[in-house]
Short mmCIF file of C-alpha atoms in Angstrom, two decimals:
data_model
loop_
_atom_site.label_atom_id
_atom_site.label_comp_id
_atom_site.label_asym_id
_atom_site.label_seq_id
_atom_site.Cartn_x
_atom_site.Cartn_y
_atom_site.Cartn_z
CA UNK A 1 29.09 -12.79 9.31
CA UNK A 2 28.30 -9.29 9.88
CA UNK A 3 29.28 -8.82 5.90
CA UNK A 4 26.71 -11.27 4.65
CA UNK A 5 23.94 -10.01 7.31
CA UNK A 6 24.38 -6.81 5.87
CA UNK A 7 24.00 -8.30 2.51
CA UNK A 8 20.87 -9.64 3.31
CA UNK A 9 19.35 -6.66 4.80
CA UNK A 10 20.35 -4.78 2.04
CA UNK A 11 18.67 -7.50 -0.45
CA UNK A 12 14.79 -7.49 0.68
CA UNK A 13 12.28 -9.69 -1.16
CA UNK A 14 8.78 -8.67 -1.83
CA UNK A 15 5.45 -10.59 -2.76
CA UNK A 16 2.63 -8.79 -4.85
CA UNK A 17 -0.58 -9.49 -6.74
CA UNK A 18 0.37 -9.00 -10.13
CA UNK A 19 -1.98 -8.16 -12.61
CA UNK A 20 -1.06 -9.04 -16.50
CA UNK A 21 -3.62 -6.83 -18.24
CA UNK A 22 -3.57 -3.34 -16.58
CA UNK A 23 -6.10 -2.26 -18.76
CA UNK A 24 -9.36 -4.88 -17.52
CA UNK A 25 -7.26 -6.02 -14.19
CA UNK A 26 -7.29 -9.34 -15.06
CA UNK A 27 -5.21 -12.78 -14.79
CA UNK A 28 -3.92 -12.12 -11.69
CA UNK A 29 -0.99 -14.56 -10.22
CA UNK A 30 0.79 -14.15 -6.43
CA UNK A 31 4.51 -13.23 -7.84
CA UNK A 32 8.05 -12.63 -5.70
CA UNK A 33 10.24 -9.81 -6.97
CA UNK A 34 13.57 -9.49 -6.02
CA UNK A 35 15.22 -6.11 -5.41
CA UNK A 36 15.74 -5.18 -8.90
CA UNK A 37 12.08 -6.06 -9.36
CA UNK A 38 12.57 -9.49 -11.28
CA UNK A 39 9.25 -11.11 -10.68
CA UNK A 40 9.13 -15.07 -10.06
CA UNK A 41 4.93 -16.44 -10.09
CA UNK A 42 4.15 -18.28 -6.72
CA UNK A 43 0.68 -19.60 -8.14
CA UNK A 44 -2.30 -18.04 -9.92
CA UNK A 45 -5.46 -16.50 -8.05
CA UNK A 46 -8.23 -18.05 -9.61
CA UNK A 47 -10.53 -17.95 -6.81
CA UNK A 48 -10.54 -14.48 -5.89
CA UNK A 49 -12.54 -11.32 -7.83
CA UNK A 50 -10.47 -8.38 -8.72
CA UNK A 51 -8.28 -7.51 -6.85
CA UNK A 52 -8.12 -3.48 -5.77
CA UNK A 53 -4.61 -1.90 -5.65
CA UNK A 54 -5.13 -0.69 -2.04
CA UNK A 55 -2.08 -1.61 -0.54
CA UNK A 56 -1.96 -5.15 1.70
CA UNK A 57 0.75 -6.80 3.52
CA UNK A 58 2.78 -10.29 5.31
CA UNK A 59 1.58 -11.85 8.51
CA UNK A 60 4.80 -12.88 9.35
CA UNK A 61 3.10 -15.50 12.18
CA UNK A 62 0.76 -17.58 9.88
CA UNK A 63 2.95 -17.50 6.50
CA UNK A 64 0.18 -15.26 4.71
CA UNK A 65 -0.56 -12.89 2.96
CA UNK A 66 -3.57 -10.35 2.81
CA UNK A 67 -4.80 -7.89 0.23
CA UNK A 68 -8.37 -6.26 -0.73
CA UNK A 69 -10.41 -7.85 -3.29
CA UNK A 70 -13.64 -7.11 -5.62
CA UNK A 71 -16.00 -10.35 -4.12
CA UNK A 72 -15.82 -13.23 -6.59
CA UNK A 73 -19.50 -13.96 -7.82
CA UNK A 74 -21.86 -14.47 -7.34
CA UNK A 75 -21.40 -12.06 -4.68
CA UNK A 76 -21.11 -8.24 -4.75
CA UNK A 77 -19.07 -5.84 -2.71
CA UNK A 78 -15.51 -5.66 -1.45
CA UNK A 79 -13.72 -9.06 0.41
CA UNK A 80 -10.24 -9.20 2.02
CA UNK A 81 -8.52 -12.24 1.49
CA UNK A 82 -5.45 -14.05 2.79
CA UNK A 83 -3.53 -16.54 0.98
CA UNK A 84 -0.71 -18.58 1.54
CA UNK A 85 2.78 -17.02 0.58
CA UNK A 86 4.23 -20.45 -0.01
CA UNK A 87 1.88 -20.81 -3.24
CA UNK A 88 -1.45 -18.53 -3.92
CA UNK A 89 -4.05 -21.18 -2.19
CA UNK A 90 -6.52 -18.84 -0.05
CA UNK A 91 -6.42 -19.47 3.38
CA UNK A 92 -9.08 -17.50 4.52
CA UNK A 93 -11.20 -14.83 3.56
CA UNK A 94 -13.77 -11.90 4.92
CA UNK A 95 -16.98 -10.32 3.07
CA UNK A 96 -17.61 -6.98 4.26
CA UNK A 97 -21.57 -6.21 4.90
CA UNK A 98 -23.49 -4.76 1.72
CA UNK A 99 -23.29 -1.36 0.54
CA UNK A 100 -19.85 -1.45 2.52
CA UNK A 101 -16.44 -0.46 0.05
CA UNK A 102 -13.11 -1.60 1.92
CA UNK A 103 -10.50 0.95 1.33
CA UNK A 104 -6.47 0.95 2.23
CA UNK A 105 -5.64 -2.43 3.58
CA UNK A 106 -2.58 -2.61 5.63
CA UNK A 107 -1.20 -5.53 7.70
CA UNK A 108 0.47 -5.73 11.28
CA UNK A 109 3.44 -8.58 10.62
CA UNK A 110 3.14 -9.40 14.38
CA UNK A 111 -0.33 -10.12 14.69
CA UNK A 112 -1.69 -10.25 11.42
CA UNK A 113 -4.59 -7.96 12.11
CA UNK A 114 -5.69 -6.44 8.76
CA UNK A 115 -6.24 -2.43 9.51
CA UNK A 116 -8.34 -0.77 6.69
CA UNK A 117 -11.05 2.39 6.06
CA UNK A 118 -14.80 0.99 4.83
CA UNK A 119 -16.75 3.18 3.30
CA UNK A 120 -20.19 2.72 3.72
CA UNK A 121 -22.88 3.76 0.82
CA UNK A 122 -25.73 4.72 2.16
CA UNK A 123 -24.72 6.86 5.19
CA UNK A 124 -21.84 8.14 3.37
CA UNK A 125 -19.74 7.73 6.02
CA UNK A 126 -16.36 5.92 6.70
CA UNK A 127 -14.84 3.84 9.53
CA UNK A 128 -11.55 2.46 10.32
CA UNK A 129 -11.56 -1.09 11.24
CA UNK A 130 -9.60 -3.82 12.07
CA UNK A 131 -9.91 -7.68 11.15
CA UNK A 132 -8.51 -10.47 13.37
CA UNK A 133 -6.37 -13.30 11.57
CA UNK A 134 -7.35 -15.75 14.22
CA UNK A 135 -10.95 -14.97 14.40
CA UNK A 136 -12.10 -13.22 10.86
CA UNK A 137 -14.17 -11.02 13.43
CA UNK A 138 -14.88 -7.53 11.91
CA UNK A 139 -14.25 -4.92 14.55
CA UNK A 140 -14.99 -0.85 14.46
CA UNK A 141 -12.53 1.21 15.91
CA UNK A 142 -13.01 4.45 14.96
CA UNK A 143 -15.76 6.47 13.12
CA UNK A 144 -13.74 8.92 10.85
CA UNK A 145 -17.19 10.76 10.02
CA UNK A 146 -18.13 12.66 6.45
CA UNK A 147 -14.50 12.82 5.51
CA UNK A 148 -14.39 10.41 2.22
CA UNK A 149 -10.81 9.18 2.71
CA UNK A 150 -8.42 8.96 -0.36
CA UNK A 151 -8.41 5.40 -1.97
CA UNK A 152 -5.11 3.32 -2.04
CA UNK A 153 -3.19 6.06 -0.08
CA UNK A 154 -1.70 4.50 3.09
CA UNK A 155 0.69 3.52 5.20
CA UNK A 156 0.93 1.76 8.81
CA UNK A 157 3.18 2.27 11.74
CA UNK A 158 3.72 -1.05 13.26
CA UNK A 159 5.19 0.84 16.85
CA UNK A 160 2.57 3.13 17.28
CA UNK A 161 -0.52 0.65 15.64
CA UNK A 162 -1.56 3.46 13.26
CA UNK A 163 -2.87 3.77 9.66
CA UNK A 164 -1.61 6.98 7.96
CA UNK A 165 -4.85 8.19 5.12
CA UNK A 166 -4.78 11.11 3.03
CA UNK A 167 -8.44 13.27 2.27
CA UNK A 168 -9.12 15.75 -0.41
CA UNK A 169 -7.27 16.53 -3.75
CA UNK A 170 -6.55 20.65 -3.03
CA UNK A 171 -5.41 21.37 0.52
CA UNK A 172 -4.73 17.70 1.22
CA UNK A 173 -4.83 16.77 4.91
CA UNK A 174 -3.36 13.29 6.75
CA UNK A 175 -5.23 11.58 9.01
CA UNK A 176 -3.21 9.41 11.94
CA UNK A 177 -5.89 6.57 13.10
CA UNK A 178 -4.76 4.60 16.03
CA UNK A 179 -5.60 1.51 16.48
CA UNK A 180 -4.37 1.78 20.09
CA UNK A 181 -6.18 4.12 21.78
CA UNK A 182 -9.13 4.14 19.08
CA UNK A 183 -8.76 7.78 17.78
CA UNK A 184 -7.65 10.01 15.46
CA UNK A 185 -4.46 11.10 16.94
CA UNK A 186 -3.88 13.63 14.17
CA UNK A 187 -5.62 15.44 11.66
CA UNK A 188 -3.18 18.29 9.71
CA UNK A 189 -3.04 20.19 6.56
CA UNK A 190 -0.28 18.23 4.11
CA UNK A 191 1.93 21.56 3.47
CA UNK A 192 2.28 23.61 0.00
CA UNK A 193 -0.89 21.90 -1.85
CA UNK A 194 1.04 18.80 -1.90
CA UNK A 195 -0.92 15.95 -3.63
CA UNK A 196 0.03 12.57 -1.93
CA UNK A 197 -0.01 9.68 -4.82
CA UNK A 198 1.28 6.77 -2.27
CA UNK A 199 3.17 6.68 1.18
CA UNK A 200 4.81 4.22 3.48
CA UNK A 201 6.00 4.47 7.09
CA UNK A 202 9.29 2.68 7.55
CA UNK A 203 9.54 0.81 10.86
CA UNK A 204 13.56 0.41 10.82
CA UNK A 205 14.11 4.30 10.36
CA UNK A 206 10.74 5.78 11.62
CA UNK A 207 10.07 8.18 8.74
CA UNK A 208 6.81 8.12 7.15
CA UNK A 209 7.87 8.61 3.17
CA UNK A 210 5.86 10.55 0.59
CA UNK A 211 5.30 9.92 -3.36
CA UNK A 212 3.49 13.01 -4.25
CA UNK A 213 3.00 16.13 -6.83
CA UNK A 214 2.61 19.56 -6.25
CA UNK A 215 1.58 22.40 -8.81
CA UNK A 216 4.74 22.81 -10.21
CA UNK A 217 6.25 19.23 -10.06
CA UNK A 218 5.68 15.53 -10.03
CA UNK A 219 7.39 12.21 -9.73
CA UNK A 220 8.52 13.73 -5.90
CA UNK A 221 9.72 11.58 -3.53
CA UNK A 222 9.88 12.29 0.16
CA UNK A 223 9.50 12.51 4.02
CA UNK A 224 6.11 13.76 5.45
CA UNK A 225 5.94 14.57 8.78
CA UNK A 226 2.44 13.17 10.21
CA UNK A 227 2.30 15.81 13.17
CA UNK A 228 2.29 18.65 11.80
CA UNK A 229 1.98 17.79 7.60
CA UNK A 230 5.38 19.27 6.63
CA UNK A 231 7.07 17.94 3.41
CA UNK A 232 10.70 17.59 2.68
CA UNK A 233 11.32 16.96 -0.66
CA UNK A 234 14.26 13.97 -1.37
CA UNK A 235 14.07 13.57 -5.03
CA UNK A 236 12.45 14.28 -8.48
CA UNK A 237 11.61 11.35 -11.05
CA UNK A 238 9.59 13.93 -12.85
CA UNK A 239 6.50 13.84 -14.82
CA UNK A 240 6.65 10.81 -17.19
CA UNK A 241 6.36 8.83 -13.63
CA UNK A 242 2.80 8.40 -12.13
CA UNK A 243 2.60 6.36 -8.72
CA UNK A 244 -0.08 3.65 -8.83
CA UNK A 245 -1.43 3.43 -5.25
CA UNK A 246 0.31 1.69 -2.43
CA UNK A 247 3.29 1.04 -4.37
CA UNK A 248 6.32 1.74 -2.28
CA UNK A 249 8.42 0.02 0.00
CA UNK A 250 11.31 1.74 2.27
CA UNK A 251 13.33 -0.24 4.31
CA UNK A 252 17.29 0.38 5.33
CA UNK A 253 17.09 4.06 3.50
CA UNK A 254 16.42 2.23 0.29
CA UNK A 255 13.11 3.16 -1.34
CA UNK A 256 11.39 0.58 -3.79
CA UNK A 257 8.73 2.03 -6.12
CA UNK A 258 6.84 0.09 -8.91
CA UNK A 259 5.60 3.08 -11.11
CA UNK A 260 3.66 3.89 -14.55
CA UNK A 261 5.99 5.71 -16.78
CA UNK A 262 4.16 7.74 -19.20
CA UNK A 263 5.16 7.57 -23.09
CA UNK A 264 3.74 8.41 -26.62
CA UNK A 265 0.33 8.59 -26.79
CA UNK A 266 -0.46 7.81 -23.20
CA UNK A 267 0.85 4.60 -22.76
CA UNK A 268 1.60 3.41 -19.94
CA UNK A 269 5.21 1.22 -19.00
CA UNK A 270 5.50 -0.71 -15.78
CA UNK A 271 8.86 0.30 -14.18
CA UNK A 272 10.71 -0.34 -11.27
CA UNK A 273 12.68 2.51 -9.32
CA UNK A 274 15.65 2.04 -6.73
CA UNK A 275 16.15 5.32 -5.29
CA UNK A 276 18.62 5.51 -2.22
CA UNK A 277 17.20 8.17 0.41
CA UNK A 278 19.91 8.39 3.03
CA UNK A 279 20.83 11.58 4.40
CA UNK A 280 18.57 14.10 3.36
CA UNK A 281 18.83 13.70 -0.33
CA UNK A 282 17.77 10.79 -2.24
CA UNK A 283 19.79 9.99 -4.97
CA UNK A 284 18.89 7.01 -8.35
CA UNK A 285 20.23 3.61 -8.01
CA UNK A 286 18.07 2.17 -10.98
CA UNK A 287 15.38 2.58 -13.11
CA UNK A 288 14.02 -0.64 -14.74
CA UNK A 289 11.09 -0.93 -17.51
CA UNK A 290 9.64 -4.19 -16.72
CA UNK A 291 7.28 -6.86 -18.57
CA UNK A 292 4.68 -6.01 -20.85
CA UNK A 293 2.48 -7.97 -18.57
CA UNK A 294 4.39 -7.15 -14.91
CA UNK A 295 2.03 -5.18 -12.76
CA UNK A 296 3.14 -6.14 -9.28
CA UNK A 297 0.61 -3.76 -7.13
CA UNK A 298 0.16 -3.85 -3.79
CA UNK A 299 4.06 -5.29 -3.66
CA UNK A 300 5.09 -5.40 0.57
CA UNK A 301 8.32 -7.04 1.58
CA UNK A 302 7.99 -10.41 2.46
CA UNK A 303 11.83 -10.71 3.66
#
């Protein structure tokens, strides 16, 4: 029994919004992958704008599952929406206020609250806020000020209720908002000009992991350290791999990245990397091109 549990730990699934035209991010469908990244579609999101690839995630409670959108006309503006994992129909959804750009959308699995930065236009300032699943009620937690937050660069700590952001392009820093006390907790320089492409904080091993370049390489996966912004590097898929916000998954020292591998002529390849970063190494398990038409952003685990 212990065998077969150990199986299935090692064997998540994910859900994602996958996107079969890259290029106009259209024809969007709700999609499982398995671990090798095999997609399987769930049903087809007609109802919803464009979706953003700003990261999402499973509220385990309610069977649903949340994600940023462009607002379907004939409205304007940014719109979080939850659907149904068991097949794409909306279950509920949120307009944010005018002039207001929702940014890095996580999701607690334990009480569904949907944690996110909104930018608004016309102060130029940005927020980090929290939606209720039971409620839909908007609520400001904390006002991040003038600092114009990194798009699609996040990652949530489910223990300590906190959304990891990134600011700036040179001399990165990472912000730590906490949705628990309703601060930012920390505020530090991301070490050795590293330039943070997508993160995510795994809950079973309590590392917050890294996809990132620096000045002299790219494709680098690792372990940030949100107190103090040190970097230690794992591995190197080099530069014909770009990360394509929110777009890694870490769980049991196994890292799942859906990636754009770069080719002749700029063209872009979906692929899907298994990269095992036990110890403090991370070594290849596989590298697979996928679909023409597979785009699975904003993949989370859904088991």
């Amino acid at each position: 029994a212990a065998t077969a549990a150990a199986v299935a730990a090692a064997a998540p699934t994910f859900i994602a919004t996958n996107a079969a035209n890259l290029d106009t991010m259209t024809q969007f469908a709700l999609v499982t992958l398995d671990a090798s990244g095999e997609q399987s579609t769930v049903g087809n999101l007609t109802e919803v704008g464009g979706i953003l690839p700003n990261a999402a995630g499973v509220d385990a409670q309610r069977g649903t599952y949340a994600f940023l959108t462009l607002c379907p006309p004939p409205h304007f503006g940014t719109c979080v929406y939850a659907v149904y994992v068991a097949n794409g129909t909306v279950a509920w959804n949120v307009h944010l206020a005018k002039g207001e750009v929702g940014e890095n959308t996580r999701v607690d699995a334990e009480t569904g609250t949907v944690y996110m930065t909104v930018y608004t236009q016309s102060t130029k300032q940005t927020a980090f806020v929290a939606i209720d699943a039971r409620t839909r009620a908007v609520t400001k937690l904390v006002d991040v000020g003038d600092d114009k937050v990194n798009v699609a660069v996040s990652a949530y700590n489910r223990k300590a209720r906190t959304l990891y952001v990134t600011v700036g392009l040179e001399n990165q820093r990472l912000l730590a908002l906490s949705a628990a006390t309703k601060s930012v907790t920390h505020n530090v320089t991301v070490a050795n000009n590293v330039y943070v492409e997508s993160m995510y904080y795994d809950d079973v091993g309590g590392k917050l992991y890294a996809w990132f370049a620096t000045s002299s390489a790219s494709g680098v996966l690792g372990v940030l350290e949100p107190s103090t912004g040190a970097v230690t590097p794992l591995f190197t898929a080099g530069t014909k791999y770009t990360a394509n916000g929110g777009t890694m998954a870490v769980r049991h020292s196994v890292a799942y990245n859906f990636l754009l591998e770069m080719g002749e002529g700029g063209s872009l390849t979906p692929s899907w990397l298994v990269i095992d970063v036990s110890g403090n190494k991370g070594k290849l398990k596989s590298a697979t091109t996928l679909a023409a038409n597979q785009y699975p952003i904003n993949f989370q685990f859904l088991k």
